[in-house]
mmCIF file of C-alpha atoms in Angstrom:
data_model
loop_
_atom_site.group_PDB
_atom_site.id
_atom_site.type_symbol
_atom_site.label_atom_id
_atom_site.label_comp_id
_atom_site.label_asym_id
_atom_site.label_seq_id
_atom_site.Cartn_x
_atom_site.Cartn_y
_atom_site.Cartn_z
ATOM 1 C CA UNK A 1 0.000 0.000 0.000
ATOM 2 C CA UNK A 2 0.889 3.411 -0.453
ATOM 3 C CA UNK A 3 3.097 5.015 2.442
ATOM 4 C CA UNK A 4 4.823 8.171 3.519
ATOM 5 C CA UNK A 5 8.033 8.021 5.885
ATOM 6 C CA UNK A 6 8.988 11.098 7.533
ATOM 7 C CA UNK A 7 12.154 11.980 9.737
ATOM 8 C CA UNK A 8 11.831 11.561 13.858
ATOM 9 C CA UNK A 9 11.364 15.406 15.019
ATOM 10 C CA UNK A 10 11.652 17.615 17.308
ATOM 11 C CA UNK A 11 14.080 19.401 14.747
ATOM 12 C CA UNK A 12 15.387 22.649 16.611
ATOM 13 C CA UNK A 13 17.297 24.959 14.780
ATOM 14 C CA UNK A 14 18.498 28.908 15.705
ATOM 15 C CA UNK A 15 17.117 31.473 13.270
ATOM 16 C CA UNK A 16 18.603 31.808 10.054
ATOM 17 C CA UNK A 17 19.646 28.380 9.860
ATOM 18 C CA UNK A 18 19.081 25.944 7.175
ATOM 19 C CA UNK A 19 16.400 23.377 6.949
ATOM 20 C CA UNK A 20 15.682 19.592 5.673
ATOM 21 C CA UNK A 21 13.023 17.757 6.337
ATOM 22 C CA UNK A 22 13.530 14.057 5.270
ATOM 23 C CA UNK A 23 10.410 12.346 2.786
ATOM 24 C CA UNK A 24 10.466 9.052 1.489
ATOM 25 C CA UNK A 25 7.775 7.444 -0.164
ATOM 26 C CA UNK A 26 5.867 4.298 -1.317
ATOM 27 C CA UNK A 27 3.315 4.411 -3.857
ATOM 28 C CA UNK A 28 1.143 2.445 -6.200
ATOM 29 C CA UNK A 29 0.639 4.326 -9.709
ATOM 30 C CA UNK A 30 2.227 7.743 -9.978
ATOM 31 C CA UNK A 31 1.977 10.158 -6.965
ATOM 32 C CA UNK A 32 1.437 13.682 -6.625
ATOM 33 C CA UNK A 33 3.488 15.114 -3.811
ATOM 34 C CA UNK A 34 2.286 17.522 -1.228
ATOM 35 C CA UNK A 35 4.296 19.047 1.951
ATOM 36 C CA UNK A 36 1.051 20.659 4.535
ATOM 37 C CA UNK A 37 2.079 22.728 7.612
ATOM 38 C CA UNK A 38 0.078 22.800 10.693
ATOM 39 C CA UNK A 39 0.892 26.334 13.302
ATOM 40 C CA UNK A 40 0.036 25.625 16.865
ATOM 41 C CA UNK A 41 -4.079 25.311 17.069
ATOM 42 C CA UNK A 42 -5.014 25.243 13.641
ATOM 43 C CA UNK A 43 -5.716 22.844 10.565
ATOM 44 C CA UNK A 44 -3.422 21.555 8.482
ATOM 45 C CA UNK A 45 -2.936 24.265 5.062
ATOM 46 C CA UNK A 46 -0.940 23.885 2.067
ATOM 47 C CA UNK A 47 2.610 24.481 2.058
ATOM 48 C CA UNK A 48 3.704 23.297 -1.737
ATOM 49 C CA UNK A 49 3.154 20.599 -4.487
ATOM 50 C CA UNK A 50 4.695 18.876 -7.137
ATOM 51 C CA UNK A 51 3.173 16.397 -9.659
ATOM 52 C CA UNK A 52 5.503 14.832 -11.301
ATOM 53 C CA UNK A 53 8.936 14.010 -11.267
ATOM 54 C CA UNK A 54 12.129 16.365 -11.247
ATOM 55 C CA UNK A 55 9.326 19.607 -10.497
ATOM 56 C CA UNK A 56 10.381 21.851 -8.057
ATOM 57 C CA UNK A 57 7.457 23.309 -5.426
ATOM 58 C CA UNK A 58 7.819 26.258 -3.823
ATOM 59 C CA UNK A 59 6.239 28.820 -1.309
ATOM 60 C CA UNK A 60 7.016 30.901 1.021
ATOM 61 C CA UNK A 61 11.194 30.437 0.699
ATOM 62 C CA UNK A 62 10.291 26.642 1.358
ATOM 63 C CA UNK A 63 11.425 24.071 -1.537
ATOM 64 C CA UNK A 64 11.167 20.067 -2.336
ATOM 65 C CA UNK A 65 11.658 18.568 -5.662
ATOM 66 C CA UNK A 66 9.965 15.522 -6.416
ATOM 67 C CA UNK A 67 12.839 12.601 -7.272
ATOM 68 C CA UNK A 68 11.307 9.842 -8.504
ATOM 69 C CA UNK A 69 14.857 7.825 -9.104
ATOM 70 C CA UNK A 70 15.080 7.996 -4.913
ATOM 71 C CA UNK A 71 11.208 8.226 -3.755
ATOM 72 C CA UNK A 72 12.017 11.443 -2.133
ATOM 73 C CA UNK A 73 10.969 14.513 -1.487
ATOM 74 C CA UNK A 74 12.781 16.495 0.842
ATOM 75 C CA UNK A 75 11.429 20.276 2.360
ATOM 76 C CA UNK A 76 14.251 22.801 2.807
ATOM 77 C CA UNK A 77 14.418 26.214 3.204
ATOM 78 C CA UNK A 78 17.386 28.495 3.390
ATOM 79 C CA UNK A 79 17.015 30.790 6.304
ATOM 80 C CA UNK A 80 14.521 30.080 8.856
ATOM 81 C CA UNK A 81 12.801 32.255 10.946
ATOM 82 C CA UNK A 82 10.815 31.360 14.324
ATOM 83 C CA UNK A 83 7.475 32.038 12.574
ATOM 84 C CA UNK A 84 8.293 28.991 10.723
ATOM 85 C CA UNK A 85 7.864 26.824 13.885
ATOM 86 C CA UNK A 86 5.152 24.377 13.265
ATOM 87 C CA UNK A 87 4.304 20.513 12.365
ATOM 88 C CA UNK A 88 5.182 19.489 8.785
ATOM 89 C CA UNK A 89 3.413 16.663 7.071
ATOM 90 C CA UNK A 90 4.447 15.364 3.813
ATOM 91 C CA UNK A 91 1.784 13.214 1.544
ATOM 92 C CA UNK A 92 0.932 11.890 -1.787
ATOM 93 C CA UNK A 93 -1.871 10.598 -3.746
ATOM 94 C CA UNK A 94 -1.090 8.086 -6.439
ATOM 95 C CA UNK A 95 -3.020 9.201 -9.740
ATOM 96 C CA UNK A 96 -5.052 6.826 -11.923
ATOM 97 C CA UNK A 97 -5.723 4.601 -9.313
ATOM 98 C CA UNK A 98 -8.906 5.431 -8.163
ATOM 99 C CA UNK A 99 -7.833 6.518 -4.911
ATOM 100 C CA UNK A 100 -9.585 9.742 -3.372
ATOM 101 C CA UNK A 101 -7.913 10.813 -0.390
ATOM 102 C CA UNK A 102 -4.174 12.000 0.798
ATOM 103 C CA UNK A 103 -2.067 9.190 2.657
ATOM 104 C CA UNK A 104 0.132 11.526 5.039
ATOM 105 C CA UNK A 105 3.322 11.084 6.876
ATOM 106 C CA UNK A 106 4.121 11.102 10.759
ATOM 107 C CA UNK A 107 4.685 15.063 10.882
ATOM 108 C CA UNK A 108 8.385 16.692 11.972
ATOM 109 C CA UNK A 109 8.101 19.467 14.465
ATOM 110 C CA UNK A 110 9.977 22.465 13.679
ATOM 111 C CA UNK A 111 11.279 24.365 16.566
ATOM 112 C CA UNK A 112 13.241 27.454 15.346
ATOM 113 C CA UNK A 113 14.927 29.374 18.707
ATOM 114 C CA UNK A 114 15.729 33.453 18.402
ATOM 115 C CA UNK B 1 -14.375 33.350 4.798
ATOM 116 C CA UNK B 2 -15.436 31.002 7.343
ATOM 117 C CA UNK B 3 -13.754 27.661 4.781
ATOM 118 C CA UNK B 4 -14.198 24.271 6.961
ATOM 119 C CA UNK B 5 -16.002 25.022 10.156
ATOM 120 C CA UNK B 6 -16.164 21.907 13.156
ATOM 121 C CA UNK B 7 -17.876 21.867 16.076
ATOM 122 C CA UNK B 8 -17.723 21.146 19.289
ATOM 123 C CA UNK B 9 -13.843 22.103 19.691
ATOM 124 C CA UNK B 10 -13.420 20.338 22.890
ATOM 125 C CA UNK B 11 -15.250 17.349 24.110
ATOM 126 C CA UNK B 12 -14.908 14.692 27.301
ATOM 127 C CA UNK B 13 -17.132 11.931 26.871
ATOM 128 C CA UNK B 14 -17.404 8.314 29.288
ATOM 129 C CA UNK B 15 -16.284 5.384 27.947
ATOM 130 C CA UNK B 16 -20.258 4.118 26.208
ATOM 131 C CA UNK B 17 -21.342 7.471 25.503
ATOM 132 C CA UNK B 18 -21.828 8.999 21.804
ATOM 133 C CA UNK B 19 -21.299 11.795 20.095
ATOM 134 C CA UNK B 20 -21.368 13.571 17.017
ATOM 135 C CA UNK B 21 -18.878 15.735 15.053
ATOM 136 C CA UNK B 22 -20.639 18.157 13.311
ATOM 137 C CA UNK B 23 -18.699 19.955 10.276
ATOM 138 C CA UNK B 24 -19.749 22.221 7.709
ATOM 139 C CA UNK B 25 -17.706 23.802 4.314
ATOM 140 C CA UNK B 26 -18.634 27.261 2.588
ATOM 141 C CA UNK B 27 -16.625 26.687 -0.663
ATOM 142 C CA UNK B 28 -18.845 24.826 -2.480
ATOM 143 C CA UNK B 29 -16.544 21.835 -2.399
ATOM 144 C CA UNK B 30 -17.597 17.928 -3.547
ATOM 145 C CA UNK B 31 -15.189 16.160 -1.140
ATOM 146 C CA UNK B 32 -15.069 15.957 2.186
ATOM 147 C CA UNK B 33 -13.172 14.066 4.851
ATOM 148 C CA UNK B 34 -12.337 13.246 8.318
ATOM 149 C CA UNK B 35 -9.048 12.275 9.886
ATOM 150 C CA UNK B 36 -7.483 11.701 12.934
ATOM 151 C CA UNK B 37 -4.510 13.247 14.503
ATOM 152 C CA UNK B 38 -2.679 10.942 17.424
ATOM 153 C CA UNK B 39 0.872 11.635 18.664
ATOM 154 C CA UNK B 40 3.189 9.781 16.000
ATOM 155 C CA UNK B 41 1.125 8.482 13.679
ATOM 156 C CA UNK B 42 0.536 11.620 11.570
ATOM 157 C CA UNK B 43 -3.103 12.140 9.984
ATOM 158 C CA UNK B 44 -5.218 8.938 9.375
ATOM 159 C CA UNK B 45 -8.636 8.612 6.966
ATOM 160 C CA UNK B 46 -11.595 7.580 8.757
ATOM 161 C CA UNK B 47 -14.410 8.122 6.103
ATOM 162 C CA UNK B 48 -14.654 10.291 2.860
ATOM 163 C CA UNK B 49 -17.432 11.318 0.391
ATOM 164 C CA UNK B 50 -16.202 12.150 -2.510
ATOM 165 C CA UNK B 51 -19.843 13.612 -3.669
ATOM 166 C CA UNK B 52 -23.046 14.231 -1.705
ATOM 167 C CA UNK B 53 -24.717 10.876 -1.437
ATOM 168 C CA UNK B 54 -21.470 8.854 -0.975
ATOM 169 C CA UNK B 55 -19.371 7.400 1.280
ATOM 170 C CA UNK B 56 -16.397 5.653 1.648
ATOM 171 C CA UNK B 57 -14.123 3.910 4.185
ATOM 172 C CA UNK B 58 -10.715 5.072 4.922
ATOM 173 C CA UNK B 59 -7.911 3.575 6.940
ATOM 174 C CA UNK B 60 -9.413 3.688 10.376
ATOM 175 C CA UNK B 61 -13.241 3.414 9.766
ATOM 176 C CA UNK B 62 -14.119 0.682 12.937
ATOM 177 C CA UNK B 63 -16.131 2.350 15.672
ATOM 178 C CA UNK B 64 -17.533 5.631 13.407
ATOM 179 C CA UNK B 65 -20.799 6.002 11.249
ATOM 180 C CA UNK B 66 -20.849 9.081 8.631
ATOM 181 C CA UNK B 67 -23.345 11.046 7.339
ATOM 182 C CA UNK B 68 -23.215 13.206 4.049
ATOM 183 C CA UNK B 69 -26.263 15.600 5.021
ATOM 184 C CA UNK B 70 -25.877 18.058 2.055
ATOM 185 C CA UNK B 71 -22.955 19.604 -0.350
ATOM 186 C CA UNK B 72 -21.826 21.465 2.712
ATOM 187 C CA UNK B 73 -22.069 19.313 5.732
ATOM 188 C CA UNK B 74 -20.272 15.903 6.818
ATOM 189 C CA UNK B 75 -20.807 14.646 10.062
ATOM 190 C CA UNK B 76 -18.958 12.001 12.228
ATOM 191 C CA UNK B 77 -20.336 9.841 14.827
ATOM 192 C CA UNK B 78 -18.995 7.950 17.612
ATOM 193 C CA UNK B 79 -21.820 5.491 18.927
ATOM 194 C CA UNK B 80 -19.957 3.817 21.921
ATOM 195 C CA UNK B 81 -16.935 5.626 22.691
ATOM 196 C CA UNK B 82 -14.108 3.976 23.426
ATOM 197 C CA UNK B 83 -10.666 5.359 25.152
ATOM 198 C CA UNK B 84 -9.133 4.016 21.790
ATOM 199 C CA UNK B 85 -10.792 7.355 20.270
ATOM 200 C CA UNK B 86 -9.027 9.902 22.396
ATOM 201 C CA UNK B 87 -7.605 11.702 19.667
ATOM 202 C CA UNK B 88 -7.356 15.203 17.584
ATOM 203 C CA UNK B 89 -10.321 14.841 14.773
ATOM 204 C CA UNK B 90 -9.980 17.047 12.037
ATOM 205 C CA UNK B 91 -12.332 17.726 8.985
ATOM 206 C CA UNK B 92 -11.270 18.867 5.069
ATOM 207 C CA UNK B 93 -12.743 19.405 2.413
ATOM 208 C CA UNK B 94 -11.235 19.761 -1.382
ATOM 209 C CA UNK B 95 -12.509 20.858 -4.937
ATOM 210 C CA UNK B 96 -10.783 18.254 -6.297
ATOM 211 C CA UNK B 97 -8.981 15.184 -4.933
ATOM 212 C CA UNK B 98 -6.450 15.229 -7.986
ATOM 213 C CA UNK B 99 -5.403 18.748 -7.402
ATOM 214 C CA UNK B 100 -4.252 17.591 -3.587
ATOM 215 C CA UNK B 101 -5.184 21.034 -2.103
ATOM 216 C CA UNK B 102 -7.833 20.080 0.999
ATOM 217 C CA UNK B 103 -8.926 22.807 3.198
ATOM 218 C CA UNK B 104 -8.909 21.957 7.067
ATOM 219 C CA UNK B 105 -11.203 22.654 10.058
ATOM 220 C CA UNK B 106 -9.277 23.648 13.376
ATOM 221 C CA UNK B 107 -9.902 20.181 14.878
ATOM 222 C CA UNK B 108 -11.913 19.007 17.795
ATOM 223 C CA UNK B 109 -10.312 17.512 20.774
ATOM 224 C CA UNK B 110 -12.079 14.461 22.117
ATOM 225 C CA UNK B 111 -11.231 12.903 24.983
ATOM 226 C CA UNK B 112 -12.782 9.530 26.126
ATOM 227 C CA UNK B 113 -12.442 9.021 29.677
#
């Protein structure tokens, strides 16, 4: 079945320092790839996409490119800043399959310190 | 813009008692969804409708009914709670599934004591 696999957090980093956020996947057809963010209290939103392999999503300063050779799709961003503190959940949904709803990963808490 | 509106946000319920989720989308969307939120395991499905008139299963159906009122509301019910349903529940709903973009509710805290 389909799967997302997400690095162990807390991740703390001091502002201004750079980010990864570890995403493998598993997936039956060909998967669109989503990163979501969830701030303290609220829903989960949209962070970025990408929907086929070797495109690049963006938002925001944050970045993952979807590499289908390694079933990856790693978030980064350059320079963080303590706003960006928040729960990050990678997911896909494998087209042409039928499927109708977004497997997610474990979430990776960001903690970014001043 | 109200978007994906749940209620209640907070609940405690006994171990036996039931409840329903009640949630309720202003964008004119055909899916809808529920999930759960528990420490470690990320977001699981419980039950989609992809259009009004239809549900589905998800990952973790056992122990919740769903009901697809209308376009704009989905509601989620516990009929026995157990303290296996403690959890974060959270509703979406999306335009389109292909597109990926789902639009979540704030969540609603159960706890089953």
């Amino acid at each position: 079945g389909d799967s997302v696999t997400q690095m162990e957090g807390p991740v703390t980093l001091s502002e201004e320092a750079f980010l990864t956020i570890n995403c493998t996947y598993t997936a039956t057809g060909y998967p669109s790839l989503f990163w979501y963010v969830q701030y303290p209290g609220e829903g989960l939103q949209l962070l970025l996409k990408a929907t086929k392999a070797d495109d690049k999503g963006s938002n925001k300063g944050f970045e993952a490119t979807y590499r289908k050779e390694t079933t990856s799709f790693h978030l980064e961003k350059g320079s963080v800043q303590v706003s960006d503190s928040a729960v990050y959940f990678c997911a896909l949904i494998p087209l042409y399959t039928g499927r109708r709803a977004l497997t997610f990963g474990s979430g990776t808490r960001l903690q970014v310190q001043p | 813009n109200a978007g994906v509106t749940q209620t209640p946000k907070f609940q405690v319920l006994k171990t036996g008692q039931s409840m329903t989720l009640q949630c309720a989308q202003d964008m004119n969307h055909n899916s809808m969804y529920w999930y759960r939120q528990d420490p470690g395991m990320g977001l699981r499905l419980i039950y989609y409708s992809a259009s009004e008139g239809t549900t589905d299963k998800g990952e973790v159906p056992n122990g919740y009914n769903v009901s697809r009122l209308n376009k704009r509301e989905f509601s989620l019910r516990l009929e026995s709670a157990a303290p296996s349903q403690t959890s974060v529940y959270f509703c979406a709903s999306s335009g389109g599934v292909v597109t990926g973009e789902l639009f979540f509710g704030e969540g609603s805290r159960l706890t089953v004591l």
